Coordinates of C-alpha atoms and ligand atoms in Angstrom, one line a residue:
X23 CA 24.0 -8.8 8.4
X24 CA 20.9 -7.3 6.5
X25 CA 22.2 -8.5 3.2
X26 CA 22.8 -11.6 4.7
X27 CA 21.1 -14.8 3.4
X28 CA 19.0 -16.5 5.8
X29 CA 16.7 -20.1 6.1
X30 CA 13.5 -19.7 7.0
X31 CA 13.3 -23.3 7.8
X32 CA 13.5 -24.9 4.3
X33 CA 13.1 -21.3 2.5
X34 CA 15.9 -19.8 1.6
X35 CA 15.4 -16.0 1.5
X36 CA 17.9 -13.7 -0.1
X37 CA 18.3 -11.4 2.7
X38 CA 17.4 -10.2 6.0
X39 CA 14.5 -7.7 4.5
X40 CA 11.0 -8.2 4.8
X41 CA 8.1 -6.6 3.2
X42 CA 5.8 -6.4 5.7
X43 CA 1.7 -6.5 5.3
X44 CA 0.4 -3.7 3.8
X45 CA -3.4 -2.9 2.5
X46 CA -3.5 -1.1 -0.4
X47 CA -7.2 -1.6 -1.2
X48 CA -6.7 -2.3 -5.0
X49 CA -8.6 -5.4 -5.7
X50 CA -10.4 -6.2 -8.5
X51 CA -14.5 -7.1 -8.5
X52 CA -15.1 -10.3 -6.4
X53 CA -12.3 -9.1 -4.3
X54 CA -10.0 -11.0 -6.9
X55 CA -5.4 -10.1 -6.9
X56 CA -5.4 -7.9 -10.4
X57 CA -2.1 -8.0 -12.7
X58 CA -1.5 -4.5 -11.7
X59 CA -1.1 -6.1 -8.2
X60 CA 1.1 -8.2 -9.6
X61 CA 3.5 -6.2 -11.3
X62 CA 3.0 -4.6 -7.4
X63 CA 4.7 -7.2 -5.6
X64 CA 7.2 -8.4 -8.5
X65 CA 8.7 -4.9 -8.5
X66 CA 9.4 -5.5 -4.4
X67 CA 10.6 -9.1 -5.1
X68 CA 14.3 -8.0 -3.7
X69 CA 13.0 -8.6 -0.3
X70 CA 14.2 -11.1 1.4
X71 CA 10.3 -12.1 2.0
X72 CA 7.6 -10.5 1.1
X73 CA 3.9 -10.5 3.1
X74 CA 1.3 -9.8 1.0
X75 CA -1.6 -7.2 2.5
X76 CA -4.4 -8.5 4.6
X77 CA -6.4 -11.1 2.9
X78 CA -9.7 -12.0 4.0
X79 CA -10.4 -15.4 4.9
X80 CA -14.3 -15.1 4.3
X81 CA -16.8 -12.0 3.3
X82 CA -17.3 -11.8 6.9
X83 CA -14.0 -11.3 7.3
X84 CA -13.7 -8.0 5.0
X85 CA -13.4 -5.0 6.8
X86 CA -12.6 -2.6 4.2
X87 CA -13.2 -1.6 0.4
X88 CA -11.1 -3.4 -2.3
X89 CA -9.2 -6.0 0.1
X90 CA -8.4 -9.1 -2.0
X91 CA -9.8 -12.7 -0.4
X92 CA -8.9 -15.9 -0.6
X93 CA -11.6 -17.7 0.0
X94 CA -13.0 -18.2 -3.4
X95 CA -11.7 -20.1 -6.8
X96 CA -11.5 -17.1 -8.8
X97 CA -9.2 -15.4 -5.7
X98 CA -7.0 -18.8 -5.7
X99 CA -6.8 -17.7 -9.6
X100 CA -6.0 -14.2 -9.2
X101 CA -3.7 -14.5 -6.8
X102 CA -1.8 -17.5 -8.7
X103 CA -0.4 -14.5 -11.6
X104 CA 0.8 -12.5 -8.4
X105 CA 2.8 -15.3 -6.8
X106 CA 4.1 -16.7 -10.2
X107 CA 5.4 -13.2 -10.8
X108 CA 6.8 -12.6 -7.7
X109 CA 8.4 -16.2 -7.8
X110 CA 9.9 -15.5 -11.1
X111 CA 11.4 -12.0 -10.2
X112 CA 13.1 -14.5 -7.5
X113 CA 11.4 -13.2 -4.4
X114 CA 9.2 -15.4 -1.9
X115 CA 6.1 -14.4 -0.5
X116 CA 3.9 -15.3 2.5
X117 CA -0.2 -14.5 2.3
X118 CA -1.7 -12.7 5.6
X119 CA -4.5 -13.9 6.3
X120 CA -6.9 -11.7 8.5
X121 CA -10.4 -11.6 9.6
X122 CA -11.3 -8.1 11.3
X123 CA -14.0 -9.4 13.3
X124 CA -15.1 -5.9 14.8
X125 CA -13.2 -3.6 12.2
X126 CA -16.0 -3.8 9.8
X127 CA -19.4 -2.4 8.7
X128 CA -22.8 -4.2 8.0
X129 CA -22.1 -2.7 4.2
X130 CA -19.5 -5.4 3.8
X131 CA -20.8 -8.0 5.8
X132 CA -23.0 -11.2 3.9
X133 CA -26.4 -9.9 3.9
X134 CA -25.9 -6.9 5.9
X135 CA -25.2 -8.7 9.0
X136 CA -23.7 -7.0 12.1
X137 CA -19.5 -7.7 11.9
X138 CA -18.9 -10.5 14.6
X139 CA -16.0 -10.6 17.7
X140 CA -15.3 -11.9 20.7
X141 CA -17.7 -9.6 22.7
X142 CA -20.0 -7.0 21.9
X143 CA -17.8 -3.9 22.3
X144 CA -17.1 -1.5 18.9
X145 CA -14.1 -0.7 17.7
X146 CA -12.9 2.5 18.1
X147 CA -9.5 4.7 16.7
X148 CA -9.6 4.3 12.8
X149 CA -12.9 4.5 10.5
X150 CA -14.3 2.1 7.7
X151 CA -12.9 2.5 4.5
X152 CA -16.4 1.2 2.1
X153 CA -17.2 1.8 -1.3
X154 CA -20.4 3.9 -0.8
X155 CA -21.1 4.0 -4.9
X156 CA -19.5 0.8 -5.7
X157 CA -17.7 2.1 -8.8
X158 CA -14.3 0.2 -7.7
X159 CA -10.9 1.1 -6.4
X160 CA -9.9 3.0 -9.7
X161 CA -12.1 5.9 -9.5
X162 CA -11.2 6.0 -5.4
X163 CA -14.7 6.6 -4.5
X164 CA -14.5 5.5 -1.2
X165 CA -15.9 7.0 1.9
X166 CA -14.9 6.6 5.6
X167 CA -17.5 5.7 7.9
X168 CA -17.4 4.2 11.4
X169 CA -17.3 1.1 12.6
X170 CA -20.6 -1.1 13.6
X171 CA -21.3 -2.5 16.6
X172 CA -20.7 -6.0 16.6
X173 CA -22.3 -8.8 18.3
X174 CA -20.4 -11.4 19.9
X175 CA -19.9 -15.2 18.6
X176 CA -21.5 -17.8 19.9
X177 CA -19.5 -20.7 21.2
X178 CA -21.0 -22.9 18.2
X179 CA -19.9 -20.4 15.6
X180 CA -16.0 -20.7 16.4
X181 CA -15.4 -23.4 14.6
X182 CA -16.7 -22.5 11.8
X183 CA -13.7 -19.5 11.7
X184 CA -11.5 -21.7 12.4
X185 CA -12.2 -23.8 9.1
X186 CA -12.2 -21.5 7.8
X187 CA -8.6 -20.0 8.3
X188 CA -7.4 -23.6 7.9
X189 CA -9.2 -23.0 4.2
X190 CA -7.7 -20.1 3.2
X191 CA -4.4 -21.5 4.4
X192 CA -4.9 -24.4 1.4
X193 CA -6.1 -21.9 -0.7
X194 CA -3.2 -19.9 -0.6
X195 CA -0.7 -22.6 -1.2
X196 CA -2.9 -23.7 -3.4
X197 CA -2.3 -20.1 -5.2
X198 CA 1.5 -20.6 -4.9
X199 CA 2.0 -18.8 -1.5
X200 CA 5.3 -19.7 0.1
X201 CA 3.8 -20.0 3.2
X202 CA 1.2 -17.8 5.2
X203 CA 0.6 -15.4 8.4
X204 CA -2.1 -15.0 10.5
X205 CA -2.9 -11.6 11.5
X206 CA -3.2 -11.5 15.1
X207 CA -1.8 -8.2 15.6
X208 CA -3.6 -4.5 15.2
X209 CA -6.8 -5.0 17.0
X210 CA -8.5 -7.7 14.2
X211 CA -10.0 -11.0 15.4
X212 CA -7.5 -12.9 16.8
X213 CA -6.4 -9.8 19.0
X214 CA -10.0 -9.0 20.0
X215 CA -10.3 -12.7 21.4
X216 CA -6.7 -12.0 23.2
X217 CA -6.6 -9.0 24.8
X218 CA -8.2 -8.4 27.5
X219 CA -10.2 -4.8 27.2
X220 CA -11.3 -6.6 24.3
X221 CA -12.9 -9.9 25.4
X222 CA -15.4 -10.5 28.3
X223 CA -16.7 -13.6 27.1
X224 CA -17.4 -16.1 30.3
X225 CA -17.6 -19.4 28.0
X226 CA -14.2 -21.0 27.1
X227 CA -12.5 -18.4 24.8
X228 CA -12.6 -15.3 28.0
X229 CA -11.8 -15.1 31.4
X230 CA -8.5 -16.5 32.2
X231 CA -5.4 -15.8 30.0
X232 CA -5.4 -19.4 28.8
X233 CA -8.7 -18.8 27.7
X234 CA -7.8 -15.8 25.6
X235 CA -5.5 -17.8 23.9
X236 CA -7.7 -20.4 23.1
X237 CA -8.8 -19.1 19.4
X238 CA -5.5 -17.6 18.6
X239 CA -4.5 -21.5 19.4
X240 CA -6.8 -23.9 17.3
X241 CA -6.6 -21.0 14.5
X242 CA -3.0 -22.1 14.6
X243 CA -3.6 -25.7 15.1
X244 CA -5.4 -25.9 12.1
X245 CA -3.9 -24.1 9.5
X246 CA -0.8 -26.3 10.9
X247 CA -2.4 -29.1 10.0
X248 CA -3.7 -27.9 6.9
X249 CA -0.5 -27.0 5.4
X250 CA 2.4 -27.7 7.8
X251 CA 3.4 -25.9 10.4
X252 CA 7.3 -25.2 8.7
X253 CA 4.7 -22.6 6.3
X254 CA 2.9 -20.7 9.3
X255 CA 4.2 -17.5 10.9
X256 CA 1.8 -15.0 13.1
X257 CA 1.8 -11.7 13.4
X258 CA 1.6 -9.8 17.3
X259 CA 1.1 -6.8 18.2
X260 CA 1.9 -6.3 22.2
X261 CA 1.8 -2.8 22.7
X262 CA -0.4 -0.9 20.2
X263 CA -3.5 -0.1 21.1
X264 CA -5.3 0.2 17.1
X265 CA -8.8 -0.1 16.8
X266 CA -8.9 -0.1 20.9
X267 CA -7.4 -3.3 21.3
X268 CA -5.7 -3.1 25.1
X269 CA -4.5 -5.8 27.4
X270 CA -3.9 -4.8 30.8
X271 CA -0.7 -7.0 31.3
X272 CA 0.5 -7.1 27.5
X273 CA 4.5 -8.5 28.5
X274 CA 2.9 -11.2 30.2
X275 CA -0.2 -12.3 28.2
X276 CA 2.3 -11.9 24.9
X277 CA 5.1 -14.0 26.7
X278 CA 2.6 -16.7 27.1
X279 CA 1.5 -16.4 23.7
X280 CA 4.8 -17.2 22.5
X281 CA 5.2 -19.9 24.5
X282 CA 2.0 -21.5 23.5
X283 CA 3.4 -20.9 19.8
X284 CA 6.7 -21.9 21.0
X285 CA 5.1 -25.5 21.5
X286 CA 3.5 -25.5 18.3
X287 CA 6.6 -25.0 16.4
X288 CA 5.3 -22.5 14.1
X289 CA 7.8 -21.0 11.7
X290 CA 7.8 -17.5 13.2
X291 CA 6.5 -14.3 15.6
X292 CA 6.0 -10.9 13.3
X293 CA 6.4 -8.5 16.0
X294 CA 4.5 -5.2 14.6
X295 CA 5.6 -2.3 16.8
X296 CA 4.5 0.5 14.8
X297 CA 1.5 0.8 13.0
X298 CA 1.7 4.1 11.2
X299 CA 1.9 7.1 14.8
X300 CA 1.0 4.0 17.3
X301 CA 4.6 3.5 18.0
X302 CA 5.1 2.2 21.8
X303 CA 8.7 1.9 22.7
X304 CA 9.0 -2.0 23.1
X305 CA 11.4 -2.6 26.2
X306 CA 14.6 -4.2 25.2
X307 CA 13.8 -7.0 28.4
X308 CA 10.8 -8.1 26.3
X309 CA 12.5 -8.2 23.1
X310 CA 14.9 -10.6 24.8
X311 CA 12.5 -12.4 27.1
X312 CA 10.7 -13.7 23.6
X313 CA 13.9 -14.4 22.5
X314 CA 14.4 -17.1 25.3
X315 CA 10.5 -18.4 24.9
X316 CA 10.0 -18.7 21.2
X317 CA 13.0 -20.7 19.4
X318 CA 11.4 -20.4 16.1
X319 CA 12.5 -16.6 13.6
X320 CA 11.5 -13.9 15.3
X321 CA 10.7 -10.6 12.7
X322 CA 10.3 -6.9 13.8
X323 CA 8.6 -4.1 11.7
X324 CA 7.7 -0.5 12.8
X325 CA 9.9 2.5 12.0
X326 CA 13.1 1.0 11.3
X327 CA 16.2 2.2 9.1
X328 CA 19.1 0.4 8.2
X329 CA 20.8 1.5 11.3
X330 CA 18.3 0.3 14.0
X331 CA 17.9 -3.1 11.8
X332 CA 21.4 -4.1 11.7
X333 CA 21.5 -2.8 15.7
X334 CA 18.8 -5.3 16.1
X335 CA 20.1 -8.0 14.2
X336 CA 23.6 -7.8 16.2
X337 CA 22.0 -7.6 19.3
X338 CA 20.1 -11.1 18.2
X339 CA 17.1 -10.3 18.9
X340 CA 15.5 -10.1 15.6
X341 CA 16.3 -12.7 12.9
X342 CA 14.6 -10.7 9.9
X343 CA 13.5 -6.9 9.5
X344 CA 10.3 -5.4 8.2
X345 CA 10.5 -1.9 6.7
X346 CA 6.9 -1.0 5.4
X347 CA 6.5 2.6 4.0
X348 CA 10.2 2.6 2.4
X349 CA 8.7 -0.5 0.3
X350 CA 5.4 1.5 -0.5
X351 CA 7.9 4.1 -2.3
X352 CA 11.2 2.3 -3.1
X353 CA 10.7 -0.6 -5.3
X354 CA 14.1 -1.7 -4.9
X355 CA 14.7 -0.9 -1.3
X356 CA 17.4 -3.8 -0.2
X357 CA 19.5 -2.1 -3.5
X358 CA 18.8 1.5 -2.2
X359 CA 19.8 0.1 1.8
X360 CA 22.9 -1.4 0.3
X361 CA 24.3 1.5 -1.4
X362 CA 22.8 4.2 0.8
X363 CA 20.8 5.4 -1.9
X364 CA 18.2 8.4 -0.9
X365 CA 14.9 7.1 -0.6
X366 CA 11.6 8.3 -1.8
X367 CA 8.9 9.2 0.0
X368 CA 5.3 7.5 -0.1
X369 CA 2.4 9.5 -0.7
X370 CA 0.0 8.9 1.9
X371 CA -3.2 10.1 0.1
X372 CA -2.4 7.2 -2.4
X373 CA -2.4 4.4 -0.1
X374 CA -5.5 3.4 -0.3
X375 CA -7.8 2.5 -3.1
X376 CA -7.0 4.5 -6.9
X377 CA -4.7 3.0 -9.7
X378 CA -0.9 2.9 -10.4
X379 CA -0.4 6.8 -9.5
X380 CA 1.7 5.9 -6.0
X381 CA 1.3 1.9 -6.4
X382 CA 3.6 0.9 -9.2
X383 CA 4.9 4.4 -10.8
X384 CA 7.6 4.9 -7.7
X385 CA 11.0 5.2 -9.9
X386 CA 14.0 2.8 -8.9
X387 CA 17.0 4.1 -8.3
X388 CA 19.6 4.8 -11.3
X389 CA 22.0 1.4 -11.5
Ligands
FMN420 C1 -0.7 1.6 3.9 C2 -0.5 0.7 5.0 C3 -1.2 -0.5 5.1 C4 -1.0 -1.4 6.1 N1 -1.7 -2.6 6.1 C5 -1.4 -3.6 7.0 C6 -2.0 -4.9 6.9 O1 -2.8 -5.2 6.0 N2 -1.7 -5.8 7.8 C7 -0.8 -5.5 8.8 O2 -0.5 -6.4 9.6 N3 -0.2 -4.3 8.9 C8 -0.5 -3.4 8.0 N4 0.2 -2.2 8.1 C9 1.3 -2.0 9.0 C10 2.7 -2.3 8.4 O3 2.8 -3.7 8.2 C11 3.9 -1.9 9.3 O4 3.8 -2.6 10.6 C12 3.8 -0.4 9.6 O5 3.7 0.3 8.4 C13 5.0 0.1 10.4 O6 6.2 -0.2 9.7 P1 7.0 1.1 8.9 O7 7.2 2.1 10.0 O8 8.2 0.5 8.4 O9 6.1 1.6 7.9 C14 0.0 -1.2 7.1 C15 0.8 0.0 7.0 C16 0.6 0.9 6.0 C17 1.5 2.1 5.9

């Protein structure tokens, strides 16, 4: 079923596979998609889809060192030579969109602001990744430093966000994206407004669960409008707890959140159970309980091998599977999964920021 064609609406994907999200922190100055990027995501275009890394929807948005945006014309430009590459290796790709609200630093903000989020709370788990000397990604000078203590939106200024997601959501198509996700997963904006360790705002976007749900709604709403809802998937994130995003009834404040989404008719629900060693178990009862709620393609990522993705496929609770770290090493991972191929290993230390060393040197396999 993994090799499998599929229809993701009017999009039809070669496969079952998914690239899922992953920062690399290789941008170019101005935040700007760089041809090595490029060549990147055209090596991995033998994914069924592809989702590109968190893209920042504004400079307040950044919350780490080299993160492309797509906010500004040179962006839109830049990113045009990655989706034309990707489109003529045949793949398709979606953009994530993000904005890390509280996962951020006043070194990255506009004018050294303070990051915003829903409340006044700091992030905690992971550190900053900034460019302390600002010498760029290439000479990986970065430093990890921890995260500033926000200060919490005013009811006036969430509008303002929510242009301008519905911006970056024309920007991207008008770079040639397929389509787009919104990050709502891993403890980044539009979790900080849902859960509920996260948000104790008393106006109209805390208190009640509906109210939690209000941003991750017009955010939705709008880039909807903006470009259709057929090209708008979201990505969840129930049961990690990254960055110290907790809700204290997650099956039930994510069951309503797909059923909100469920009346919006959005494409599809990115389910991220894993990020990196934050790998809850994810009951099998709420795998099929979203199943029932949210009619639209439902993707999982975190962990998986070609033996638990065609177990989830077959047991129809997944429509399409994300594998992240094979992708990082295996260019050609649906080939490798179809001929059970040995895989590479990533290099961890080269994740983040640096050159082509462990971004586009990772051999194929022998054909
Ligand atoms: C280097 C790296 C960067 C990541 N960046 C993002 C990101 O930008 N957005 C996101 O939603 N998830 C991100 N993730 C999480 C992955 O999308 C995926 O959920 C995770 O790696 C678990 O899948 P895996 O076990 O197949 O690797 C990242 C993961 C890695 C390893």
């Amino acid at each position: 079923m993994l090799f499998d064609n599929y229809l993701l609406n009017a999009l039809p994907l070669a496969n079952r596979i998914v690239m899922p999200p992953m920062t690399r922190s290789r941008a170019g100055a101005g935040d700007v998609a760089t041809d090595m990027m490029a060549d990147y995501y055209a090596q991995r275009a033998s994914a069924g889809l592809i989702i590109s890394e968190g893209t920042q929807i504004s400079q307040q948005g950044q919350g780490y060192a080299w993160t492309p945006g797509m906010y500004s014309e040179v962006q839109i430009a830049g990113w045009k030579k990655v989706t034309d590459a990707v489109h003529q290796a045949g793949g398709k790709i979606f953009a994530q969109l993000w904005h890390v609200g509280r996962v951020s630093h006043t070194v990255l903000q506009p004018n050294g602001a303070a990051p915003v989020s829903s409340s006044a709370i700091q992030a905690d788990g992971v550190k900053v990744f900034v460019d302390v000397e600002g010498r760029g990604p290439e000479n990986g000078v970065g430093a990890m430093i921890q995260h500033d203590m926000p200060r919490a939106l005013r009811t006036d200024e969430i509008p303002d966000i929510v242009n301008d997601y519905a911006q970056a959501a024309r920007n991207a198509i008008a770079a040639g994206f397929d389509g787009i996700e919104l990050h709502g997963a891993n403890g980044y904006l539009i979790n900080q407004f849902i859960d509920s360790q996260a948000n104790l705002r008393d106006d109209q976007y805390g208190g009640s669960l509906h109210n939690r749900l209000r941003f991750m709604t017009e955010v939705v709403t709008a880039v909807s409008a903006a470009i259709g809802k057929e090209r708008v998937g979201i990505r969840l994130a129930p049961l990690t707890t990254l960055m110290g995003s907790r809700d204290d009834t997650p099956e039930a404040t994510y069951l309503a959140a797909a059923s909100v989404l469920n009346a919006l008719g959005i494409a599809y629900i990115h389910i991220a159970e894993a990020d990196w060693e934050d790998a809850p178990v994810m009951p099998a009862a709420f795998k099929e309980a979203l199943r029932i709620i949210f009619h639209g393609t439902l993707i999982y990522s975190g962990k998986y091998t070609k033996a638990r993705a065609e177990e989830a496929l077959a047991k129809g609770w997944a429509d399409l599977i994300g594998f992240g770290r094979p992708f990082i090493a295996n260019p050609d991972l649906p080939y490798r999964l179809q001929h059970d191929l040995p895989l590479n290993m990533p290099v961890k230390e080269q994740f983040f920021g640096g050159g082509k060393a462990g971004y586009i040197d990772y051999p194929p396999a022998q054909k």
